[in-house]
Amino acid sequence: MSNNPPTRDEAFALLKEFNTSDSLINHALAVEATMRYMARKHGEDEQKWGIIGLVHDLDYETFPEQHCKKTEEILRDRGWPEEYIRAVVAHGWGVCTEVEPQSLLEKTLYAVDELTGLITACVLVRPSKSVMDLTAKSVRKKWKQKSFAAGADREVITKGAEMLGVEISDLISDVIAGMREAAPEIGLA
């Protein structure tokens, strides 16, 4: 049986223990905010979804070649609940793990992770540098430019939207709404 779920403060301290890069910490905060938004939208546990979003890339800066696998080890060593560990590992499905997202939480994390990166890139080229005035339509325009934010895997985003049974434009709108909630904290206000 797993230990008690971690608090948000514990999760954030753990994130900072393994990450010093502002861009990776801001990405974690953007995914956290989006996951909290999506949890509320679906009547799910906002705290749990947010914490999982916060630590999903825990190992990326320190152990990029062991992405997801090292996070699994770190979380297991610290007695994190199995559901949290599985969700984090499943977000790397088809890229660095074979764990397929099953639950709504896992599918949501899989779908929004890459999309927060694409949306951040879209914001940074805007004159306002703000997510507050970004529209799904302008993200769709940038989506078509394969060279723009080439690191944001459109195939993963598309597969995630399909798993959730939602249109890409609706997913983009939800992620923008989620990121707006953390805009000042992630420097995108």
JSON list of C-alpha atoms in Angstrom, two decimals:
[
{"chain": "A", "resi": 1, "resn": "MET", "atom": "CA", "xyz": [0.00, 0.00, 0.00]},
{"chain": "A", "resi": 2, "resn": "SER", "atom": "CA", "xyz": [1.28, 3.45, -0.93]},
{"chain": "A", "resi": 3, "resn": "ASN", "atom": "CA", "xyz": [1.96, 6.24, 1.52]},
{"chain": "A", "resi": 4, "resn": "ASN", "atom": "CA", "xyz": [-0.20, 9.31, 1.75]},
{"chain": "A", "resi": 5, "resn": "PRO", "atom": "CA", "xyz": [-0.37, 11.50, -1.34]},
{"chain": "A", "resi": 6, "resn": "PRO", "atom": "CA", "xyz": [2.24, 14.26, -1.37]},
{"chain": "A", "resi": 7, "resn": "THR", "atom": "CA", "xyz": [1.31, 17.87, -0.78]},
{"chain": "A", "resi": 8, "resn": "ARG", "atom": "CA", "xyz": [1.75, 20.53, -3.44]},
{"chain": "A", "resi": 9, "resn": "ASP", "atom": "CA", "xyz": [4.65, 22.02, -1.43]},
{"chain": "A", "resi": 10, "resn": "GLU", "atom": "CA", "xyz": [6.39, 18.63, -1.27]},
{"chain": "A", "resi": 11, "resn": "ALA", "atom": "CA", "xyz": [5.92, 18.16, -5.02]},
{"chain": "A", "resi": 12, "resn": "PHE", "atom": "CA", "xyz": [7.29, 21.63, -5.79]},
{"chain": "A", "resi": 13, "resn": "ALA", "atom": "CA", "xyz": [10.31, 21.09, -3.52]},
{"chain": "A", "resi": 14, "resn": "LEU", "atom": "CA", "xyz": [10.99, 17.79, -5.30]},
{"chain": "A", "resi": 15, "resn": "LEU", "atom": "CA", "xyz": [10.72, 19.50, -8.70]},
{"chain": "A", "resi": 16, "resn": "LYS", "atom": "CA", "xyz": [13.26, 22.13, -7.62]},
{"chain": "A", "resi": 17, "resn": "GLU", "atom": "CA", "xyz": [15.57, 19.46, -6.20]},
{"chain": "A", "resi": 18, "resn": "PHE", "atom": "CA", "xyz": [16.02, 17.99, -9.68]},
{"chain": "A", "resi": 19, "resn": "ASN", "atom": "CA", "xyz": [15.47, 21.09, -11.87]},
{"chain": "A", "resi": 20, "resn": "THR", "atom": "CA", "xyz": [17.17, 24.49, -11.96]},
{"chain": "A", "resi": 21, "resn": "SER", "atom": "CA", "xyz": [16.13, 25.60, -15.46]},
{"chain": "A", "resi": 22, "resn": "ASP", "atom": "CA", "xyz": [13.49, 28.35, -15.38]},
{"chain": "A", "resi": 23, "resn": "SER", "atom": "CA", "xyz": [12.00, 27.10, -18.65]},
{"chain": "A", "resi": 24, "resn": "LEU", "atom": "CA", "xyz": [11.54, 23.54, -17.29]},
{"chain": "A", "resi": 25, "resn": "ILE", "atom": "CA", "xyz": [10.09, 24.82, -14.01]},
{"chain": "A", "resi": 26, "resn": "ASN", "atom": "CA", "xyz": [7.74, 27.13, -15.93]},
{"chain": "A", "resi": 27, "resn": "HIS", "atom": "CA", "xyz": [6.73, 24.20, -18.16]},
{"chain": "A", "resi": 28, "resn": "ALA", "atom": "CA", "xyz": [5.95, 22.14, -15.03]},
{"chain": "A", "resi": 29, "resn": "LEU", "atom": "CA", "xyz": [3.87, 25.03, -13.64]},
{"chain": "A", "resi": 30, "resn": "ALA", "atom": "CA", "xyz": [2.03, 25.42, -16.96]},
{"chain": "A", "resi": 31, "resn": "VAL", "atom": "CA", "xyz": [1.19, 21.70, -17.04]},
{"chain": "A", "resi": 32, "resn": "GLU", "atom": "CA", "xyz": [0.16, 21.84, -13.37]},
{"chain": "A", "resi": 33, "resn": "ALA", "atom": "CA", "xyz": [-2.23, 24.75, -14.03]},
{"chain": "A", "resi": 34, "resn": "THR", "atom": "CA", "xyz": [-3.66, 23.01, -17.11]},
{"chain": "A", "resi": 35, "resn": "MET", "atom": "CA", "xyz": [-4.15, 19.74, -15.24]},
{"chain": "A", "resi": 36, "resn": "ARG", "atom": "CA", "xyz": [-5.92, 21.58, -12.39]},
{"chain": "A", "resi": 37, "resn": "TYR", "atom": "CA", "xyz": [-8.18, 23.31, -14.91]},
{"chain": "A", "resi": 38, "resn": "MET", "atom": "CA", "xyz": [-8.97, 19.99, -16.64]},
{"chain": "A", "resi": 39, "resn": "ALA", "atom": "CA", "xyz": [-9.63, 18.25, -13.30]},
{"chain": "A", "resi": 40, "resn": "ARG", "atom": "CA", "xyz": [-12.18, 20.93, -12.38]},
{"chain": "A", "resi": 41, "resn": "LYS", "atom": "CA", "xyz": [-13.78, 20.67, -15.80]},
{"chain": "A", "resi": 42, "resn": "HIS", "atom": "CA", "xyz": [-14.24, 16.90, -15.35]},
{"chain": "A", "resi": 43, "resn": "GLY", "atom": "CA", "xyz": [-15.15, 16.95, -11.66]},
{"chain": "A", "resi": 44, "resn": "GLU", "atom": "CA", "xyz": [-11.90, 15.20, -10.70]},
{"chain": "A", "resi": 45, "resn": "ASP", "atom": "CA", "xyz": [-9.36, 15.72, -7.89]},
{"chain": "A", "resi": 46, "resn": "GLU", "atom": "CA", "xyz": [-7.71, 19.04, -8.71]},
{"chain": "A", "resi": 47, "resn": "GLN", "atom": "CA", "xyz": [-4.94, 18.63, -6.13]},
{"chain": "A", "resi": 48, "resn": "LYS", "atom": "CA", "xyz": [-3.92, 15.18, -7.40]},
{"chain": "A", "resi": 49, "resn": "TRP", "atom": "CA", "xyz": [-4.04, 16.16, -11.09]},
{"chain": "A", "resi": 50, "resn": "GLY", "atom": "CA", "xyz": [-2.06, 19.33, -10.41]},
{"chain": "A", "resi": 51, "resn": "ILE", "atom": "CA", "xyz": [0.66, 17.58, -8.43]},
{"chain": "A", "resi": 52, "resn": "ILE", "atom": "CA", "xyz": [1.07, 14.95, -11.16]},
{"chain": "A", "resi": 53, "resn": "GLY", "atom": "CA", "xyz": [1.33, 17.73, -13.74]},
{"chain": "A", "resi": 54, "resn": "LEU", "atom": "CA", "xyz": [3.93, 19.49, -11.61]},
{"chain": "A", "resi": 55, "resn": "VAL", "atom": "CA", "xyz": [6.29, 16.48, -11.38]},
{"chain": "A", "resi": 56, "resn": "HIS", "atom": "CA", "xyz": [5.65, 14.86, -14.79]},
{"chain": "A", "resi": 57, "resn": "ASP", "atom": "CA", "xyz": [9.09, 15.90, -16.16]},
{"chain": "A", "resi": 58, "resn": "LEU", "atom": "CA", "xyz": [10.91, 15.62, -12.82]},
{"chain": "A", "resi": 59, "resn": "ASP", "atom": "CA", "xyz": [13.90, 13.77, -14.29]},
{"chain": "A", "resi": 60, "resn": "TYR", "atom": "CA", "xyz": [14.14, 15.62, -17.62]},
{"chain": "A", "resi": 61, "resn": "GLU", "atom": "CA", "xyz": [16.89, 18.10, -16.74]},
{"chain": "A", "resi": 62, "resn": "THR", "atom": "CA", "xyz": [19.08, 15.79, -14.64]},
{"chain": "A", "resi": 63, "resn": "PHE", "atom": "CA", "xyz": [18.51, 12.45, -16.43]},
{"chain": "A", "resi": 64, "resn": "PRO", "atom": "CA", "xyz": [17.24, 13.24, -19.96]},
{"chain": "A", "resi": 65, "resn": "GLU", "atom": "CA", "xyz": [18.36, 9.86, -21.33]},
{"chain": "A", "resi": 66, "resn": "GLN", "atom": "CA", "xyz": [16.33, 8.09, -18.61]},
{"chain": "A", "resi": 67, "resn": "HIS", "atom": "CA", "xyz": [13.23, 10.29, -18.94]},
{"chain": "A", "resi": 68, "resn": "CYS", "atom": "CA", "xyz": [10.18, 8.85, -17.11]},
{"chain": "A", "resi": 69, "resn": "LYS", "atom": "CA", "xyz": [12.17, 5.82, -15.90]},
{"chain": "A", "resi": 70, "resn": "LYS", "atom": "CA", "xyz": [14.21, 7.87, -13.42]},
{"chain": "A", "resi": 71, "resn": "THR", "atom": "CA", "xyz": [11.11, 9.76, -12.23]},
{"chain": "A", "resi": 72, "resn": "GLU", "atom": "CA", "xyz": [9.42, 6.41, -11.58]},
{"chain": "A", "resi": 73, "resn": "GLU", "atom": "CA", "xyz": [12.41, 5.36, -9.46]},
{"chain": "A", "resi": 74, "resn": "ILE", "atom": "CA", "xyz": [12.55, 8.68, -7.54]},
{"chain": "A", "resi": 75, "resn": "LEU", "atom": "CA", "xyz": [8.81, 8.71, -6.78]},
{"chain": "A", "resi": 76, "resn": "ARG", "atom": "CA", "xyz": [8.78, 5.03, -5.80]},
{"chain": "A", "resi": 77, "resn": "ASP", "atom": "CA", "xyz": [11.79, 5.53, -3.47]},
{"chain": "A", "resi": 78, "resn": "ARG", "atom": "CA", "xyz": [9.89, 8.37, -1.78]},
{"chain": "A", "resi": 79, "resn": "GLY", "atom": "CA", "xyz": [6.73, 6.32, -1.31]},
{"chain": "A", "resi": 80, "resn": "TRP", "atom": "CA", "xyz": [4.48, 8.15, -3.78]},
{"chain": "A", "resi": 81, "resn": "PRO", "atom": "CA", "xyz": [1.12, 6.53, -4.60]},
{"chain": "A", "resi": 82, "resn": "GLU", "atom": "CA", "xyz": [1.19, 4.09, -7.51]},
{"chain": "A", "resi": 83, "resn": "GLU", "atom": "CA", "xyz": [-1.52, 6.03, -9.37]},
{"chain": "A", "resi": 84, "resn": "TYR", "atom": "CA", "xyz": [0.71, 9.13, -9.44]},
{"chain": "A", "resi": 85, "resn": "ILE", "atom": "CA", "xyz": [3.74, 7.13, -10.60]},
{"chain": "A", "resi": 86, "resn": "ARG", "atom": "CA", "xyz": [1.80, 5.37, -13.36]},
{"chain": "A", "resi": 87, "resn": "ALA", "atom": "CA", "xyz": [0.37, 8.65, -14.68]},
{"chain": "A", "resi": 88, "resn": "VAL", "atom": "CA", "xyz": [3.83, 10.23, -14.88]},
{"chain": "A", "resi": 89, "resn": "VAL", "atom": "CA", "xyz": [5.29, 7.19, -16.65]},
{"chain": "A", "resi": 90, "resn": "ALA", "atom": "CA", "xyz": [2.32, 6.96, -19.08]},
{"chain": "A", "resi": 91, "resn": "HIS", "atom": "CA", "xyz": [2.88, 10.53, -20.32]},
{"chain": "A", "resi": 92, "resn": "GLY", "atom": "CA", "xyz": [5.98, 9.20, -22.11]},
{"chain": "A", "resi": 93, "resn": "TRP", "atom": "CA", "xyz": [4.05, 6.47, -23.92]},
{"chain": "A", "resi": 94, "resn": "GLY", "atom": "CA", "xyz": [5.45, 5.62, -27.33]},
{"chain": "A", "resi": 95, "resn": "VAL", "atom": "CA", "xyz": [8.40, 7.97, -26.80]},
{"chain": "A", "resi": 96, "resn": "CYS", "atom": "CA", "xyz": [10.29, 6.64, -23.78]},
{"chain": "A", "resi": 97, "resn": "THR", "atom": "CA", "xyz": [7.89, 4.17, -22.12]},
{"chain": "A", "resi": 98, "resn": "GLU", "atom": "CA", "xyz": [5.53, 1.37, -23.12]},
{"chain": "A", "resi": 99, "resn": "VAL", "atom": "CA", "xyz": [2.93, 2.34, -20.48]},
{"chain": "A", "resi": 100, "resn": "GLU", "atom": "CA", "xyz": [-0.20, 3.34, -22.37]},
{"chain": "A", "resi": 101, "resn": "PRO", "atom": "CA", "xyz": [-2.39, 6.05, -20.82]},
{"chain": "A", "resi": 102, "resn": "GLN", "atom": "CA", "xyz": [-5.63, 4.42, -19.56]},
{"chain": "A", "resi": 103, "resn": "SER", "atom": "CA", "xyz": [-7.40, 6.71, -17.09]},
{"chain": "A", "resi": 104, "resn": "LEU", "atom": "CA", "xyz": [-8.82, 10.14, -17.89]},
{"chain": "A", "resi": 105, "resn": "LEU", "atom": "CA", "xyz": [-6.01, 11.66, -15.81]},
{"chain": "A", "resi": 106, "resn": "GLU", "atom": "CA", "xyz": [-3.32, 9.77, -17.77]},
{"chain": "A", "resi": 107, "resn": "LYS", "atom": "CA", "xyz": [-4.84, 10.59, -21.15]},
{"chain": "A", "resi": 108, "resn": "THR", "atom": "CA", "xyz": [-5.17, 14.25, -20.19]},
{"chain": "A", "resi": 109, "resn": "LEU", "atom": "CA", "xyz": [-1.53, 14.55, -19.11]},
{"chain": "A", "resi": 110, "resn": "TYR", "atom": "CA", "xyz": [-0.43, 12.81, -22.30]},
{"chain": "A", "resi": 111, "resn": "ALA", "atom": "CA", "xyz": [-2.54, 15.20, -24.42]},
{"chain": "A", "resi": 112, "resn": "VAL", "atom": "CA", "xyz": [-1.66, 18.50, -22.72]},
{"chain": "A", "resi": 113, "resn": "ASP", "atom": "CA", "xyz": [2.07, 18.12, -22.05]},
{"chain": "A", "resi": 114, "resn": "GLU", "atom": "CA", "xyz": [3.35, 18.81, -25.56]},
{"chain": "A", "resi": 115, "resn": "LEU", "atom": "CA", "xyz": [0.56, 21.31, -26.20]},
{"chain": "A", "resi": 116, "resn": "THR", "atom": "CA", "xyz": [1.62, 23.57, -23.31]},
{"chain": "A", "resi": 117, "resn": "GLY", "atom": "CA", "xyz": [5.04, 23.79, -25.00]},
{"chain": "A", "resi": 118, "resn": "LEU", "atom": "CA", "xyz": [3.52, 24.72, -28.35]},
{"chain": "A", "resi": 119, "resn": "ILE", "atom": "CA", "xyz": [1.27, 27.33, -26.72]},
{"chain": "A", "resi": 120, "resn": "THR", "atom": "CA", "xyz": [4.21, 28.81, -24.80]},
{"chain": "A", "resi": 121, "resn": "ALA", "atom": "CA", "xyz": [6.12, 29.14, -28.08]},
{"chain": "A", "resi": 122, "resn": "CYS", "atom": "CA", "xyz": [3.10, 30.83, -29.68]},
{"chain": "A", "resi": 123, "resn": "VAL", "atom": "CA", "xyz": [2.90, 33.32, -26.79]},
{"chain": "A", "resi": 124, "resn": "LEU", "atom": "CA", "xyz": [6.60, 34.18, -26.96]},
{"chain": "A", "resi": 125, "resn": "VAL", "atom": "CA", "xyz": [6.38, 35.32, -30.61]},
{"chain": "A", "resi": 126, "resn": "ARG", "atom": "CA", "xyz": [3.33, 37.54, -29.92]},
{"chain": "A", "resi": 127, "resn": "PRO", "atom": "CA", "xyz": [3.86, 41.29, -29.49]},
{"chain": "A", "resi": 128, "resn": "SER", "atom": "CA", "xyz": [2.02, 41.11, -26.15]},
{"chain": "A", "resi": 129, "resn": "LYS", "atom": "CA", "xyz": [4.05, 38.06, -24.91]},
{"chain": "A", "resi": 130, "resn": "SER", "atom": "CA", "xyz": [0.81, 37.16, -23.12]},
{"chain": "A", "resi": 131, "resn": "VAL", "atom": "CA", "xyz": [-1.34, 34.03, -23.05]},
{"chain": "A", "resi": 132, "resn": "MET", "atom": "CA", "xyz": [-4.25, 36.29, -22.01]},
{"chain": "A", "resi": 133, "resn": "ASP", "atom": "CA", "xyz": [-4.97, 37.40, -25.60]},
{"chain": "A", "resi": 134, "resn": "LEU", "atom": "CA", "xyz": [-3.97, 34.18, -27.37]},
{"chain": "A", "resi": 135, "resn": "THR", "atom": "CA", "xyz": [-6.69, 32.39, -29.37]},
{"chain": "A", "resi": 136, "resn": "ALA", "atom": "CA", "xyz": [-6.96, 28.75, -30.45]},
{"chain": "A", "resi": 137, "resn": "LYS", "atom": "CA", "xyz": [-7.12, 30.02, -34.03]},
{"chain": "A", "resi": 138, "resn": "SER", "atom": "CA", "xyz": [-3.68, 31.62, -33.83]},
{"chain": "A", "resi": 139, "resn": "VAL", "atom": "CA", "xyz": [-2.25, 28.43, -32.31]},
{"chain": "A", "resi": 140, "resn": "ARG", "atom": "CA", "xyz": [-3.80, 26.43, -35.19]},
{"chain": "A", "resi": 141, "resn": "LYS", "atom": "CA", "xyz": [-2.03, 28.73, -37.68]},
{"chain": "A", "resi": 142, "resn": "LYS", "atom": "CA", "xyz": [1.33, 28.08, -36.02]},
{"chain": "A", "resi": 143, "resn": "TRP", "atom": "CA", "xyz": [0.48, 24.35, -35.76]},
{"chain": "A", "resi": 144, "resn": "LYS", "atom": "CA", "xyz": [0.61, 24.08, -39.55]},
{"chain": "A", "resi": 145, "resn": "GLN", "atom": "CA", "xyz": [4.17, 25.51, -39.66]},
{"chain": "A", "resi": 146, "resn": "LYS", "atom": "CA", "xyz": [6.17, 22.34, -38.99]},
{"chain": "A", "resi": 147, "resn": "SER", "atom": "CA", "xyz": [9.37, 24.33, -38.35]},
{"chain": "A", "resi": 148, "resn": "PHE", "atom": "CA", "xyz": [7.67, 26.40, -35.64]},
{"chain": "A", "resi": 149, "resn": "ALA", "atom": "CA", "xyz": [8.23, 24.87, -32.17]},
{"chain": "A", "resi": 150, "resn": "ALA", "atom": "CA", "xyz": [9.40, 21.71, -33.93]},
{"chain": "A", "resi": 151, "resn": "GLY", "atom": "CA", "xyz": [10.04, 20.12, -30.54]},
{"chain": "A", "resi": 152, "resn": "ALA", "atom": "CA", "xyz": [6.30, 20.10, -29.76]},
{"chain": "A", "resi": 153, "resn": "ASP", "atom": "CA", "xyz": [5.23, 16.74, -31.14]},
{"chain": "A", "resi": 154, "resn": "ARG", "atom": "CA", "xyz": [1.96, 17.34, -33.01]},
{"chain": "A", "resi": 155, "resn": "GLU", "atom": "CA", "xyz": [1.46, 13.60, -33.45]},
{"chain": "A", "resi": 156, "resn": "VAL", "atom": "CA", "xyz": [1.42, 13.08, -29.67]},
{"chain": "A", "resi": 157, "resn": "ILE", "atom": "CA", "xyz": [-1.02, 16.01, -29.25]},
{"chain": "A", "resi": 158, "resn": "THR", "atom": "CA", "xyz": [-3.28, 14.60, -31.97]},
{"chain": "A", "resi": 159, "resn": "LYS", "atom": "CA", "xyz": [-3.17, 11.10, -30.47]},
{"chain": "A", "resi": 160, "resn": "GLY", "atom": "CA", "xyz": [-3.95, 12.58, -27.03]},
{"chain": "A", "resi": 161, "resn": "ALA", "atom": "CA", "xyz": [-6.95, 14.51, -28.36]},
{"chain": "A", "resi": 162, "resn": "GLU", "atom": "CA", "xyz": [-8.22, 11.33, -30.04]},
{"chain": "A", "resi": 163, "resn": "MET", "atom": "CA", "xyz": [-7.83, 9.37, -26.78]},
{"chain": "A", "resi": 164, "resn": "LEU", "atom": "CA", "xyz": [-9.87, 12.04, -25.00]},
{"chain": "A", "resi": 165, "resn": "GLY", "atom": "CA", "xyz": [-12.43, 12.16, -27.82]},
{"chain": "A", "resi": 166, "resn": "VAL", "atom": "CA", "xyz": [-12.04, 15.92, -28.28]},
{"chain": "A", "resi": 167, "resn": "GLU", "atom": "CA", "xyz": [-11.30, 18.19, -31.21]},
{"chain": "A", "resi": 168, "resn": "ILE", "atom": "CA", "xyz": [-7.78, 19.68, -31.32]},
{"chain": "A", "resi": 169, "resn": "SER", "atom": "CA", "xyz": [-9.22, 23.23, -31.28]},
{"chain": "A", "resi": 170, "resn": "ASP", "atom": "CA", "xyz": [-11.20, 22.46, -28.11]},
{"chain": "A", "resi": 171, "resn": "LEU", "atom": "CA", "xyz": [-8.12, 20.94, -26.47]},
{"chain": "A", "resi": 172, "resn": "ILE", "atom": "CA", "xyz": [-6.10, 24.03, -27.42]},
{"chain": "A", "resi": 173, "resn": "SER", "atom": "CA", "xyz": [-8.79, 26.30, -25.92]},
{"chain": "A", "resi": 174, "resn": "ASP", "atom": "CA", "xyz": [-8.76, 24.30, -22.68]},
{"chain": "A", "resi": 175, "resn": "VAL", "atom": "CA", "xyz": [-4.97, 24.40, -22.40]},
{"chain": "A", "resi": 176, "resn": "ILE", "atom": "CA", "xyz": [-4.94, 28.16, -23.04]},
{"chain": "A", "resi": 177, "resn": "ALA", "atom": "CA", "xyz": [-7.59, 28.59, -20.31]},
{"chain": "A", "resi": 178, "resn": "GLY", "atom": "CA", "xyz": [-5.56, 26.46, -17.90]},
{"chain": "A", "resi": 179, "resn": "MET", "atom": "CA", "xyz": [-2.32, 28.31, -18.64]},
{"chain": "A", "resi": 180, "resn": "ARG", "atom": "CA", "xyz": [-4.04, 31.68, -18.12]},
{"chain": "A", "resi": 181, "resn": "GLU", "atom": "CA", "xyz": [-4.57, 30.71, -14.49]},
{"chain": "A", "resi": 182, "resn": "ALA", "atom": "CA", "xyz": [-0.79, 30.56, -13.97]},
{"chain": "A", "resi": 183, "resn": "ALA", "atom": "CA", "xyz": [0.17, 33.30, -16.44]},
{"chain": "A", "resi": 184, "resn": "PRO", "atom": "CA", "xyz": [1.85, 35.65, -13.92]},
{"chain": "A", "resi": 185, "resn": "GLU", "atom": "CA", "xyz": [3.75, 32.76, -12.30]},
{"chain": "A", "resi": 186, "resn": "ILE", "atom": "CA", "xyz": [5.07, 31.41, -15.62]},
{"chain": "A", "resi": 187, "resn": "GLY", "atom": "CA", "xyz": [5.90, 34.82, -17.10]},
{"chain": "A", "resi": 188, "resn": "LEU", "atom": "CA", "xyz": [3.19, 34.74, -19.77]},
{"chain": "A", "resi": 189, "resn": "ALA", "atom": "CA", "xyz": [0.81, 37.40, -18.42]}
]
